PDB file of C-alpha atoms and ligand atoms in Angstrom:
ATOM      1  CA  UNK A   1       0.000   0.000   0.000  1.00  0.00           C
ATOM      2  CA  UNK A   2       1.207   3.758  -0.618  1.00  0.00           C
ATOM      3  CA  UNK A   3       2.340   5.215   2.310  1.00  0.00           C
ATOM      4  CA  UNK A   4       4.037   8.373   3.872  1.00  0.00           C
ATOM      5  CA  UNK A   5       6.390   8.027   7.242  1.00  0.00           C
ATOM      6  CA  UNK A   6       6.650  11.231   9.574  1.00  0.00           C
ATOM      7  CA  UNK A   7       9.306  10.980  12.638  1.00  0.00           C
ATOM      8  CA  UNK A   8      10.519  13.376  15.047  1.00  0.00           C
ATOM      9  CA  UNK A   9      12.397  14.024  18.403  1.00  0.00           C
ATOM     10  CA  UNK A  10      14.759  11.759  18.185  1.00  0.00           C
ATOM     11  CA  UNK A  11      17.370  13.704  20.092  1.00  0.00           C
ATOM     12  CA  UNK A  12      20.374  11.630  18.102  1.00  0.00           C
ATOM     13  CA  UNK A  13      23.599  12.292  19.751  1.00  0.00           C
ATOM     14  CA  UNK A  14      27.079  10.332  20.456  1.00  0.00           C
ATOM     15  CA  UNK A  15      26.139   9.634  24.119  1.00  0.00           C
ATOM     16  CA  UNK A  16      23.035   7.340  22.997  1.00  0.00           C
ATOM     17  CA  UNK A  17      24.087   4.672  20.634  1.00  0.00           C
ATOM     18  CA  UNK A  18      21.118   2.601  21.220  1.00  0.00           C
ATOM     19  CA  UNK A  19      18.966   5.794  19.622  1.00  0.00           C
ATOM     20  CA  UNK A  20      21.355   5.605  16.647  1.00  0.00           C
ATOM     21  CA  UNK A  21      21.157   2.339  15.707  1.00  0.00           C
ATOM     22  CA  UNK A  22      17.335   2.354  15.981  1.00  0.00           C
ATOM     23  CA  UNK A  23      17.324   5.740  13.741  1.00  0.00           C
ATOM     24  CA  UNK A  24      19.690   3.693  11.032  1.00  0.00           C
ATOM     25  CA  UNK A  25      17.708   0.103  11.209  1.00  0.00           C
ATOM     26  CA  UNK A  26      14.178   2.257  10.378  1.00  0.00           C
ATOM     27  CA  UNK A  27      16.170   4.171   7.674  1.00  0.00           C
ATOM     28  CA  UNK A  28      17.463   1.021   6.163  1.00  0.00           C
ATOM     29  CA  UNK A  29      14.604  -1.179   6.333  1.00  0.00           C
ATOM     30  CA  UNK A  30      11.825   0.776   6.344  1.00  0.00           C
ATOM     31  CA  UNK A  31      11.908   4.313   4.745  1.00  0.00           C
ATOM     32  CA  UNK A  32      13.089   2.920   1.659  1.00  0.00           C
ATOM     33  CA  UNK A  33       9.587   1.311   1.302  1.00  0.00           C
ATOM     34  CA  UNK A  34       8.237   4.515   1.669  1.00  0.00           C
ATOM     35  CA  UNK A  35       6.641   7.605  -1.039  1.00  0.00           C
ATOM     36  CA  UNK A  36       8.481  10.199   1.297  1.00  0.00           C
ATOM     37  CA  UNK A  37      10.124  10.636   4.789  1.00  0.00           C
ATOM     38  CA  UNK A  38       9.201  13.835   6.776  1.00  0.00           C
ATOM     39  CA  UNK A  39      11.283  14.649   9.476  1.00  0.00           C
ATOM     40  CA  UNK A  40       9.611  16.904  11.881  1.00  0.00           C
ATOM     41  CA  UNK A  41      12.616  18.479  13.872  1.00  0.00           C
ATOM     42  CA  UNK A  42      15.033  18.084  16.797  1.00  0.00           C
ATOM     43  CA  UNK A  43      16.367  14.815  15.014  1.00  0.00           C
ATOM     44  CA  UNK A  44      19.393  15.659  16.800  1.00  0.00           C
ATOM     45  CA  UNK A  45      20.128  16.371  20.563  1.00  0.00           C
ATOM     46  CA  UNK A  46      21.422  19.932  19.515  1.00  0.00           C
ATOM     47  CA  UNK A  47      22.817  21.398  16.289  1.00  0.00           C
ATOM     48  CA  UNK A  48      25.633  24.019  16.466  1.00  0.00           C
ATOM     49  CA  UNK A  49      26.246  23.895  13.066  1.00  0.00           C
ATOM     50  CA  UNK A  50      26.862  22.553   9.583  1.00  0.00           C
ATOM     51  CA  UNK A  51      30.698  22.398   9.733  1.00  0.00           C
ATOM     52  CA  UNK A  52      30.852  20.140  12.763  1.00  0.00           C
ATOM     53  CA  UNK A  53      32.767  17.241  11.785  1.00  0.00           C
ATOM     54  CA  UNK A  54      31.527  14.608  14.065  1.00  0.00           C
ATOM     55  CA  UNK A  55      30.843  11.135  12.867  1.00  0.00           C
ATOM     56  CA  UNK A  56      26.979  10.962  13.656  1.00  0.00           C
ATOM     57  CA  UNK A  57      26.428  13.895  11.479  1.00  0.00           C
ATOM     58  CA  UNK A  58      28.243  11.960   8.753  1.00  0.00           C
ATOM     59  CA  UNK A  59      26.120   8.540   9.397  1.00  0.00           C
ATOM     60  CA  UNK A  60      22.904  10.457   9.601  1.00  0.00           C
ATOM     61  CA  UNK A  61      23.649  12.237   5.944  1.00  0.00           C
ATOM     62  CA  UNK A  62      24.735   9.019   4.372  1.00  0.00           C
ATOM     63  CA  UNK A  63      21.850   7.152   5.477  1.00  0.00           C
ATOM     64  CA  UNK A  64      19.384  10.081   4.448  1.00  0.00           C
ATOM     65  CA  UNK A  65      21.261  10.515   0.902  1.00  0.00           C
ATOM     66  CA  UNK A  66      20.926   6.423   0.655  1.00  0.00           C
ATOM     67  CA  UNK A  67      16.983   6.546   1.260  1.00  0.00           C
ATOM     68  CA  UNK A  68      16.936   9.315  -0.955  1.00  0.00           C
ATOM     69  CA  UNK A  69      19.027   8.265  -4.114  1.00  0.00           C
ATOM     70  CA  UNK A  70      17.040   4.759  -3.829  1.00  0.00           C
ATOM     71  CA  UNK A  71      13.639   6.813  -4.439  1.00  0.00           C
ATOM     72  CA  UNK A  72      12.401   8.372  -1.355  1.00  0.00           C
ATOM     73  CA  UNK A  73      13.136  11.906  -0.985  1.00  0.00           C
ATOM     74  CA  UNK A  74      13.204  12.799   2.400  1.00  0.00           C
ATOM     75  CA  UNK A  75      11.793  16.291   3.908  1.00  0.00           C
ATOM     76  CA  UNK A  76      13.189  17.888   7.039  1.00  0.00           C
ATOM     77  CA  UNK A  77      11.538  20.700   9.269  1.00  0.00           C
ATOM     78  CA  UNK A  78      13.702  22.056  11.592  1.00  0.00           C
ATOM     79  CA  UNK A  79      13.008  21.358  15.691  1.00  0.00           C
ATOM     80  CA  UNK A  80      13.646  23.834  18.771  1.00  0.00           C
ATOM     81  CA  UNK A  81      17.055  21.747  19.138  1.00  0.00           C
ATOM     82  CA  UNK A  82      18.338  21.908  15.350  1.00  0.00           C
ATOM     83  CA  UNK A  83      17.493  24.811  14.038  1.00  0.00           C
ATOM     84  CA  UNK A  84      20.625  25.638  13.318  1.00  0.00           C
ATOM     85  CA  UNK A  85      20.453  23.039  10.523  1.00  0.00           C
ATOM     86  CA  UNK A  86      21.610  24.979   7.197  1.00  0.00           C
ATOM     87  CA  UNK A  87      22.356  24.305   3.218  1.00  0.00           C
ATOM     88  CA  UNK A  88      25.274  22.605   3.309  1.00  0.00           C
ATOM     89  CA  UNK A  89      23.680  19.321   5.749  1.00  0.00           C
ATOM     90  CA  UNK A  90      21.122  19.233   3.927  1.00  0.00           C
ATOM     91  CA  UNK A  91      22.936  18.593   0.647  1.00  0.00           C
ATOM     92  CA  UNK A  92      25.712  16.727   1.760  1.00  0.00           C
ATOM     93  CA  UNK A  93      22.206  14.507   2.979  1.00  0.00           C
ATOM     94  CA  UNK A  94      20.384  14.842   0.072  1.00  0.00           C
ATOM     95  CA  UNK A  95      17.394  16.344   2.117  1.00  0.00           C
ATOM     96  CA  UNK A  96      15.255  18.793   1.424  1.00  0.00           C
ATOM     97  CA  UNK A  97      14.358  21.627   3.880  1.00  0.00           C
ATOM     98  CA  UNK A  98      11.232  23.009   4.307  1.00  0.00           C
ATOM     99  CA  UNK A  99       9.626  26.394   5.870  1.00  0.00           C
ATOM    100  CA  UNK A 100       8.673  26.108   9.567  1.00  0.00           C
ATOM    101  CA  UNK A 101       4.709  25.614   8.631  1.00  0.00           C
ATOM    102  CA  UNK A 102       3.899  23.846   5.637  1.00  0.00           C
ATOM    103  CA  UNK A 103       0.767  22.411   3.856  1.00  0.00           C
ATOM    104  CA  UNK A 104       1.433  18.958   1.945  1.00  0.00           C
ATOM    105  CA  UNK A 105      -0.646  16.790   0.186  1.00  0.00           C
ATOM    106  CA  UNK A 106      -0.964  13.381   2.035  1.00  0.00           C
ATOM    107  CA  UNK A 107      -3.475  11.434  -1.095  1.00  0.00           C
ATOM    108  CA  UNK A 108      -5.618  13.636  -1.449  1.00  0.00           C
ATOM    109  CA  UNK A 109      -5.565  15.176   2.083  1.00  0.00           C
ATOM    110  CA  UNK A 110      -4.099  18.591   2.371  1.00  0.00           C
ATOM    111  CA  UNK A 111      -2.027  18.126   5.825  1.00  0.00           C
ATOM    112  CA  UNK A 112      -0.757  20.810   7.926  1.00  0.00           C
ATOM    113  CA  UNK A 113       3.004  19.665   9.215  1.00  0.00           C
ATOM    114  CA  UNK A 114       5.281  21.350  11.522  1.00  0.00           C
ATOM    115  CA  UNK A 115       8.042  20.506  14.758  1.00  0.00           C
ATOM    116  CA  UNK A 116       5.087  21.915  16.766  1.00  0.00           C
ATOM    117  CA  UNK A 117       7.515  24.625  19.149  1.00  0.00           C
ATOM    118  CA  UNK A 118       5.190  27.127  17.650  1.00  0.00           C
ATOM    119  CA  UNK A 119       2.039  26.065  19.006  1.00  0.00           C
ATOM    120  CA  UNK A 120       3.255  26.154  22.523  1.00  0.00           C
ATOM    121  CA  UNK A 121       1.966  29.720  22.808  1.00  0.00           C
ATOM    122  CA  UNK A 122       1.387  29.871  26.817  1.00  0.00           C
ATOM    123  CA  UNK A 123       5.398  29.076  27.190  1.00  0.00           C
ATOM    124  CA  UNK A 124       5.951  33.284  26.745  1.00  0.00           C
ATOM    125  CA  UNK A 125       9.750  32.506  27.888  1.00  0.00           C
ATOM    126  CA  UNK A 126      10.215  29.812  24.814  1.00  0.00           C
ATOM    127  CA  UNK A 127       8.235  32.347  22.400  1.00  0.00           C
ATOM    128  CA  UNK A 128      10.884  35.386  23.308  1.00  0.00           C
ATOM    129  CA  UNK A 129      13.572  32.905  23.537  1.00  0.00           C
ATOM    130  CA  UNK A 130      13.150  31.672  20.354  1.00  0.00           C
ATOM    131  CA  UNK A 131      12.192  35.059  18.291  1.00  0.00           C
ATOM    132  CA  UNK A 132      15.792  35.934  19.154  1.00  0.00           C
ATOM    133  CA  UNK A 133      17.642  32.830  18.443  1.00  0.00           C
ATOM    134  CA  UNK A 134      15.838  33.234  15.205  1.00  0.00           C
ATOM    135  CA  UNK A 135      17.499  36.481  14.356  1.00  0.00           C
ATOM    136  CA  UNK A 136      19.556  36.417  11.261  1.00  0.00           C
ATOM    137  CA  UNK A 137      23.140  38.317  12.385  1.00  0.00           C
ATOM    138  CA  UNK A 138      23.134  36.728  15.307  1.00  0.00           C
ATOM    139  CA  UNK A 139      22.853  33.402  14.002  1.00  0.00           C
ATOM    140  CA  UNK A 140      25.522  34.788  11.475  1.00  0.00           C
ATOM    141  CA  UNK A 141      27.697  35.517  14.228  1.00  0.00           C
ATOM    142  CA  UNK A 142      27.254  32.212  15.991  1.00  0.00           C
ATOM    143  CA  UNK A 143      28.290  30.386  13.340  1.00  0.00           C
ATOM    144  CA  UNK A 144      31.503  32.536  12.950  1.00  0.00           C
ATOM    145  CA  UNK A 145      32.734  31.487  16.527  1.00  0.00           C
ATOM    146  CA  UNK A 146      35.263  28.485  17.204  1.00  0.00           C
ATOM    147  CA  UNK A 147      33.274  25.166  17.643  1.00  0.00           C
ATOM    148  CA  UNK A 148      34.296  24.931  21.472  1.00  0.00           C
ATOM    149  CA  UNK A 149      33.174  28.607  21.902  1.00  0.00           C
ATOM    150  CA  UNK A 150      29.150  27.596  20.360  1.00  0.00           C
ATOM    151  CA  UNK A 151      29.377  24.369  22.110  1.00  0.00           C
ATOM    152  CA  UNK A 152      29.681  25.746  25.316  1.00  0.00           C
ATOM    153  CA  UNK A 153      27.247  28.094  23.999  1.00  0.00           C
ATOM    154  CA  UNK A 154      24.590  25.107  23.587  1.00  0.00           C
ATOM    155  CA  UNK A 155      25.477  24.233  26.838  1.00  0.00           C
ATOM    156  CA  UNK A 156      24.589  27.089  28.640  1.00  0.00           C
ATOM    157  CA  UNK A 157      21.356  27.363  26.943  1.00  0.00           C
ATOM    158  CA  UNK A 158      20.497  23.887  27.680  1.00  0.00           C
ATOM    159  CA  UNK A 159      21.364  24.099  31.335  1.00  0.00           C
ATOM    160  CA  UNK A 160      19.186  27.306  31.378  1.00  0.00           C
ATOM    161  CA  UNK A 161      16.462  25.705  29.315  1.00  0.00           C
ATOM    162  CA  UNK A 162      16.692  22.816  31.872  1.00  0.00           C
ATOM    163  CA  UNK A 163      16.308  24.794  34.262  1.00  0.00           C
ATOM    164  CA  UNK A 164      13.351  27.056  33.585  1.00  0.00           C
ATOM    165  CA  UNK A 165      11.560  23.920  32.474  1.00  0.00           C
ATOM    166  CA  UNK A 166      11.567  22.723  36.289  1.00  0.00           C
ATOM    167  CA  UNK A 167       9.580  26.131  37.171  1.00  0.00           C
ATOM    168  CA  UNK A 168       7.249  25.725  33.885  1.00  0.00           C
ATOM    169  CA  UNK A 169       3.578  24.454  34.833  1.00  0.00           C
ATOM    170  CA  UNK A 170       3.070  21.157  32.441  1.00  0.00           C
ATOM    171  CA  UNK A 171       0.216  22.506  30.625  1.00  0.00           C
ATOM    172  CA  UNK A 172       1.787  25.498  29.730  1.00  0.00           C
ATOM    173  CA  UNK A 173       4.521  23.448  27.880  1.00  0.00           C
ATOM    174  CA  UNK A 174       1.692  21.358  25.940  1.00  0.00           C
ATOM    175  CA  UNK A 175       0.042  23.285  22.497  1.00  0.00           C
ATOM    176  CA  UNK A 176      -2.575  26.005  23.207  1.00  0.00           C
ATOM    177  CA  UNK A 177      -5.449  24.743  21.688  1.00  0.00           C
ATOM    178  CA  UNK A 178      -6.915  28.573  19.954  1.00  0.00           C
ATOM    179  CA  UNK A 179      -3.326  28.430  18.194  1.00  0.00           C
ATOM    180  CA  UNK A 180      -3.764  24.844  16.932  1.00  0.00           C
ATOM    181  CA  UNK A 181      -7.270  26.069  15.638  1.00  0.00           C
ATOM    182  CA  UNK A 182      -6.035  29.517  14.288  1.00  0.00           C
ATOM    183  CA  UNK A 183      -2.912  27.801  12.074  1.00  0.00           C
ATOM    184  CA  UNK A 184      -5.037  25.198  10.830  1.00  0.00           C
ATOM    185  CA  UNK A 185      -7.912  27.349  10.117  1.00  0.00           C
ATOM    186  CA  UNK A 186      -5.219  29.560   8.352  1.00  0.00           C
ATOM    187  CA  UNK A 187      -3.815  27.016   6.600  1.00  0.00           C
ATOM    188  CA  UNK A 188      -7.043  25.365   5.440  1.00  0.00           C
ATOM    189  CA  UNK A 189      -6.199  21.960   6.745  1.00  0.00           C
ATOM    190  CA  UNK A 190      -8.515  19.248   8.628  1.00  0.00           C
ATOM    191  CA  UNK A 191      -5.189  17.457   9.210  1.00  0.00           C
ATOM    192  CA  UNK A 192      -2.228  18.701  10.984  1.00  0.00           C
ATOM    193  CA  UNK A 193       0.794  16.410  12.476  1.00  0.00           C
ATOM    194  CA  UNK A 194       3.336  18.275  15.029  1.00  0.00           C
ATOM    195  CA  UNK A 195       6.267  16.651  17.128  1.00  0.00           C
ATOM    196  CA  UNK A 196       7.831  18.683  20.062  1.00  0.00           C
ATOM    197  CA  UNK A 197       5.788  17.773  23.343  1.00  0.00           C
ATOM    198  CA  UNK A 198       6.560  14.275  23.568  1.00  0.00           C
ATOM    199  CA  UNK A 199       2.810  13.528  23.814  1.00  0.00           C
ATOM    200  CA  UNK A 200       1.955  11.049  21.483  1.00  0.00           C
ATOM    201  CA  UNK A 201      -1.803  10.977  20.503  1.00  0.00           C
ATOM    202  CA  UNK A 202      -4.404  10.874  17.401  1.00  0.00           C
ATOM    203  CA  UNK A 203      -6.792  14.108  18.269  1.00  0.00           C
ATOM    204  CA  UNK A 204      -9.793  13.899  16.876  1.00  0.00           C
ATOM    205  CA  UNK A 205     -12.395  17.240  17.588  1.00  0.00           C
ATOM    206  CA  UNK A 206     -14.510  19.697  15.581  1.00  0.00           C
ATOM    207  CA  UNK A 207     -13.104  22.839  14.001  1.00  0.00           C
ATOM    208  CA  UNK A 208     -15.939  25.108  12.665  1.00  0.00           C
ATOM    209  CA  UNK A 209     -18.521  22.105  12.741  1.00  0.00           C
ATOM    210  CA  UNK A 210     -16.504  19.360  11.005  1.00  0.00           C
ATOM    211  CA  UNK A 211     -14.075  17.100  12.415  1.00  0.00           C
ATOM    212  CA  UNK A 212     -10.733  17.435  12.232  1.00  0.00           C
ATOM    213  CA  UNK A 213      -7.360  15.623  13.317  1.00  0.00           C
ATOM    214  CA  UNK A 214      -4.229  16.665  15.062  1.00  0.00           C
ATOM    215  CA  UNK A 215      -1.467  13.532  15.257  1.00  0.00           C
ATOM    216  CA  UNK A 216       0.954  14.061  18.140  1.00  0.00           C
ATOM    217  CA  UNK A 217       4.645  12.122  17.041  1.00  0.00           C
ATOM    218  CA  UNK A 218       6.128  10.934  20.220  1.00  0.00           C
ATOM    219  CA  UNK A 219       9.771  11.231  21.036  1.00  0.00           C
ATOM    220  CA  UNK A 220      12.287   8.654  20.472  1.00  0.00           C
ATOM    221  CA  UNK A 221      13.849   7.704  24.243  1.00  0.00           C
ATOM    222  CA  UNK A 222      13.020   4.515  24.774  1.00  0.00           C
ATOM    223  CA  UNK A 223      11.654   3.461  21.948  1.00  0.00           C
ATOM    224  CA  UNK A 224      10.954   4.630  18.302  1.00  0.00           C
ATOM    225  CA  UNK A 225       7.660   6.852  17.513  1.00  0.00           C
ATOM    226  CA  UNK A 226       6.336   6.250  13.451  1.00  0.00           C
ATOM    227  CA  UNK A 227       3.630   7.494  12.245  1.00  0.00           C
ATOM    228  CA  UNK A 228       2.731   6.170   8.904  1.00  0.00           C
ATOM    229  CA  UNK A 229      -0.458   8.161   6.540  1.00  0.00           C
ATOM    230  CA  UNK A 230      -1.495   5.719   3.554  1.00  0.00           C
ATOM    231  CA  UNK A 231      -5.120   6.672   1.058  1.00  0.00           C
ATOM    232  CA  UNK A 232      -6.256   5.385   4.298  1.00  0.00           C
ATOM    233  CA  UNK A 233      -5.868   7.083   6.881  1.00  0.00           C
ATOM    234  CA  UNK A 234      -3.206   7.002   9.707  1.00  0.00           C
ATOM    235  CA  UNK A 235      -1.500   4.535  12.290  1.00  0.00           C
ATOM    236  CA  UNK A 236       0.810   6.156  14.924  1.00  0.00           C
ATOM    237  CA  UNK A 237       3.303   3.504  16.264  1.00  0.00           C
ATOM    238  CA  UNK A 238       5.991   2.325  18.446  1.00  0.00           C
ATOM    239  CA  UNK A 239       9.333   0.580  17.123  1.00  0.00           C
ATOM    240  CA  UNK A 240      11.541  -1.252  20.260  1.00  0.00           C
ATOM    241  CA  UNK A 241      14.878  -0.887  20.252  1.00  0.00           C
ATOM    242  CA  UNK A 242      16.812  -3.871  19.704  1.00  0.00           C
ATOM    243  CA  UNK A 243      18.390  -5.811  22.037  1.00  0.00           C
ATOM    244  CA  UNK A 244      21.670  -5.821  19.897  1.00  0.00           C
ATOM    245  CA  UNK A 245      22.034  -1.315  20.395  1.00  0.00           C
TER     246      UNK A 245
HETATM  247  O1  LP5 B   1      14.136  21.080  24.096  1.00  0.00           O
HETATM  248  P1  LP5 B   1      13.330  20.925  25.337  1.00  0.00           P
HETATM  249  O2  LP5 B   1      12.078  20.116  25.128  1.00  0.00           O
HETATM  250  O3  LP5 B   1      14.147  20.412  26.474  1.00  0.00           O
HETATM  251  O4  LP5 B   1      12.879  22.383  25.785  1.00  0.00           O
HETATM  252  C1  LP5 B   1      12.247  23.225  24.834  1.00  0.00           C
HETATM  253  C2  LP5 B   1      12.640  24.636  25.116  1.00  0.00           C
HETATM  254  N1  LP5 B   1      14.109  24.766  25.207  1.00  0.00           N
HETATM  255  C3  LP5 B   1      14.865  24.965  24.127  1.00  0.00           C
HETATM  256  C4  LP5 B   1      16.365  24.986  24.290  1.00  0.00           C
HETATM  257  C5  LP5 B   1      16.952  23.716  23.699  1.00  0.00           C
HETATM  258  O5  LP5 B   1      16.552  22.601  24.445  1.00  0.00           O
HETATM  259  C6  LP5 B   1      18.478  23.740  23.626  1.00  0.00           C
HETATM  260  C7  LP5 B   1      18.901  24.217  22.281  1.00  0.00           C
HETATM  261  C8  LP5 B   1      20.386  24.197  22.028  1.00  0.00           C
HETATM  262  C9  LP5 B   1      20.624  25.034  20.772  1.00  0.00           C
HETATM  263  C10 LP5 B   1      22.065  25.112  20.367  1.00  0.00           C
HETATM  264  C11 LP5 B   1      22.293  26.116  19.257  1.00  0.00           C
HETATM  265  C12 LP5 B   1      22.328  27.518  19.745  1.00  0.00           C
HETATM  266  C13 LP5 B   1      22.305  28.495  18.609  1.00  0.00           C
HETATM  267  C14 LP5 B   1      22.147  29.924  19.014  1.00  0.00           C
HETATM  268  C15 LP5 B   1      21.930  30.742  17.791  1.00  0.00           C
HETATM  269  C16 LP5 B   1      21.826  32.202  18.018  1.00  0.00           C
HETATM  270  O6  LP5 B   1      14.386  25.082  23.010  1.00  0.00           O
HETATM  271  C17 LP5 B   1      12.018  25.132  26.399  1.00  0.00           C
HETATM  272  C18 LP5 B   1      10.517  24.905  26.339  1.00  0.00           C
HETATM  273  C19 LP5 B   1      10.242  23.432  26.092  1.00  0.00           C
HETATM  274  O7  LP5 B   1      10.848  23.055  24.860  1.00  0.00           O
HETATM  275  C20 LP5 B   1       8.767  23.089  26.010  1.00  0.00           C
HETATM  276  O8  LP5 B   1       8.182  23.676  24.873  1.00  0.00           O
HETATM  277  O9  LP5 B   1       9.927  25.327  27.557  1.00  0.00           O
HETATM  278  O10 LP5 B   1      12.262  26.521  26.429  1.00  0.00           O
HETATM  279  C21 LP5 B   1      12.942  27.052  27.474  1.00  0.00           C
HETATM  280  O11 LP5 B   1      13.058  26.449  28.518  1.00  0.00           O
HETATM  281  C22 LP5 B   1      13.424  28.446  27.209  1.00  0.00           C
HETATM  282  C23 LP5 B   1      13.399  29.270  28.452  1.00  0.00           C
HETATM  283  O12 LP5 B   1      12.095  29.641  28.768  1.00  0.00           O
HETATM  284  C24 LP5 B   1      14.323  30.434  28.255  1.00  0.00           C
HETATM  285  C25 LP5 B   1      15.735  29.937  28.007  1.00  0.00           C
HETATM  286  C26 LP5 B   1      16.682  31.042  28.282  1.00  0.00           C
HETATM  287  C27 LP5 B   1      17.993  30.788  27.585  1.00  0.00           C
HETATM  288  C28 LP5 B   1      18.859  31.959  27.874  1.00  0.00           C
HETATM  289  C29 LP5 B   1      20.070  31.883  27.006  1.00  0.00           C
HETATM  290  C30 LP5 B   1      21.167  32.591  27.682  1.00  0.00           C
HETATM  291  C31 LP5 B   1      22.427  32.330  26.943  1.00  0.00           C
HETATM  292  C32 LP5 B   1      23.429  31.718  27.841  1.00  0.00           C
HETATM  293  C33 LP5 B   1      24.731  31.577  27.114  1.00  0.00           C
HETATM  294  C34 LP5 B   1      25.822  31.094  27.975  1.00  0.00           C
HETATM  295 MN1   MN B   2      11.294  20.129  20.200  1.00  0.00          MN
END
């Protein structure tokens, strides 16, 4: 059957080999199988920059470039944690980047997809937080500093991120439901599919009288998260990690 494969939050990084070897089984047995792979952000831990020359960054791009010479192209949105993610990954990967929001046809079903950081509009501190690191020179600057310089960088934000997180009310780090309704209504979608809160779930509700469906990817930590869309419909599940990681 024709089918489409969304993942997300996978948080690769060298400390979690059993996450890596997951991420490479799924891209060598299944996403080849697949019309398309979507990525929906923070596929790595953090992201500091193209020109890091670390080895997971070189298995990740050969493995995308494989799925994607073989016949499946393979989209990426960027996440909260890899935004950072520029031109020259995403060719060396073969991968193609796409805006923040974007509206996709999914057989017939025009389907709203995003990391889902945006949606979070009760976290005011992430909102400001991220307008900033969003700013153009900065990010040009950044990316001019040595690699130990931005990595201790990342650090500090993550320790500070860590640490607001502790003082952050759950709900307030979960989507606001008015913004879910005012992108999709935007959008013109009855189908939108968002990573980022680690709360997997198929939502089904009503949106101006007709129903409408918001699929929640779950994060890969102790086990994958796949959510697969065929003519059908969709089927959100989990992938164990093998015993050999
Ligand atoms: O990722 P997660 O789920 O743990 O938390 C997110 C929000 N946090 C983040 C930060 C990332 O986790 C770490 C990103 C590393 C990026 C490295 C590249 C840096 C490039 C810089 C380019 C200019 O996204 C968290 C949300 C949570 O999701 C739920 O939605 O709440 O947001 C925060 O906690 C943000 C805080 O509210 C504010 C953070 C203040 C940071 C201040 C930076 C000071 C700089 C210090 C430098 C030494
Ligand atoms: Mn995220």
């Amino acid at each position: 059957m024709p089918h489409t494969l969304f993942i997300a939050d996978l948080h690769l990084s060298a400390g979690r080999p059993d996450i890596t070897s997951a991420f490479l089984h799924f891209m060598e047995h299944e996403a080849p199988e697949a019309d398309a792979l979507y990525v929906l952000g923070d596929l790595f831990e953090f992201w500091i920059g193209d020109d890091e020359p670390g080895e997971l960054n070189r298995q990740v791009a050969a493995a995308f470039r494989i799925c994607s010479e073989s016949g499946t192209p393979v989209y990426y949105i960027h996440g909260n944690r890899d935004f950072m993610i520029g031109r020259r990954f995403a060719a060396e990967a073969g991968m193609t980047l796409l805006p923040e929001h974007q509206v996709i046809d999914l057989y017939g079903e025009p389907t709203l997809i995003m990391h889902g950081d945006t949606l979070c509009t009760d976290d005011a501190g992430y909102q400001r937080y991220r307008r900033i690191t969003r700013w153009r020179w900065l990010q040009w600057l950044f990316l001019r500093l040595p690699l130990h310089k931005r990595l201790s960088i990342a650090d500090g934000i993550r320790g500070k991120s860590a640490e607001s997180k502790q003082d952050k009310n759950i709900t307030i780090m979960d989507v606001n439901q008015h913004e879910v309704a005012r992108q999709m209504r935007k959008a013109g979608v009855r189908r939108l599919i968002h990573g980022h809160t680690h709360r997997p779930a198929m939502h089904e509700f009503e949106l101006d009288g007709r129903p409408v469906q918001r699929l929640v990817l779950g994060d890969w930590y102790t086990q994958g998260s796949v959510l697969t869309i065929t003519p059908k419909g969709a089927e959100l599940q989990n992938r164990a990690f093998r015993e050999t990681a």
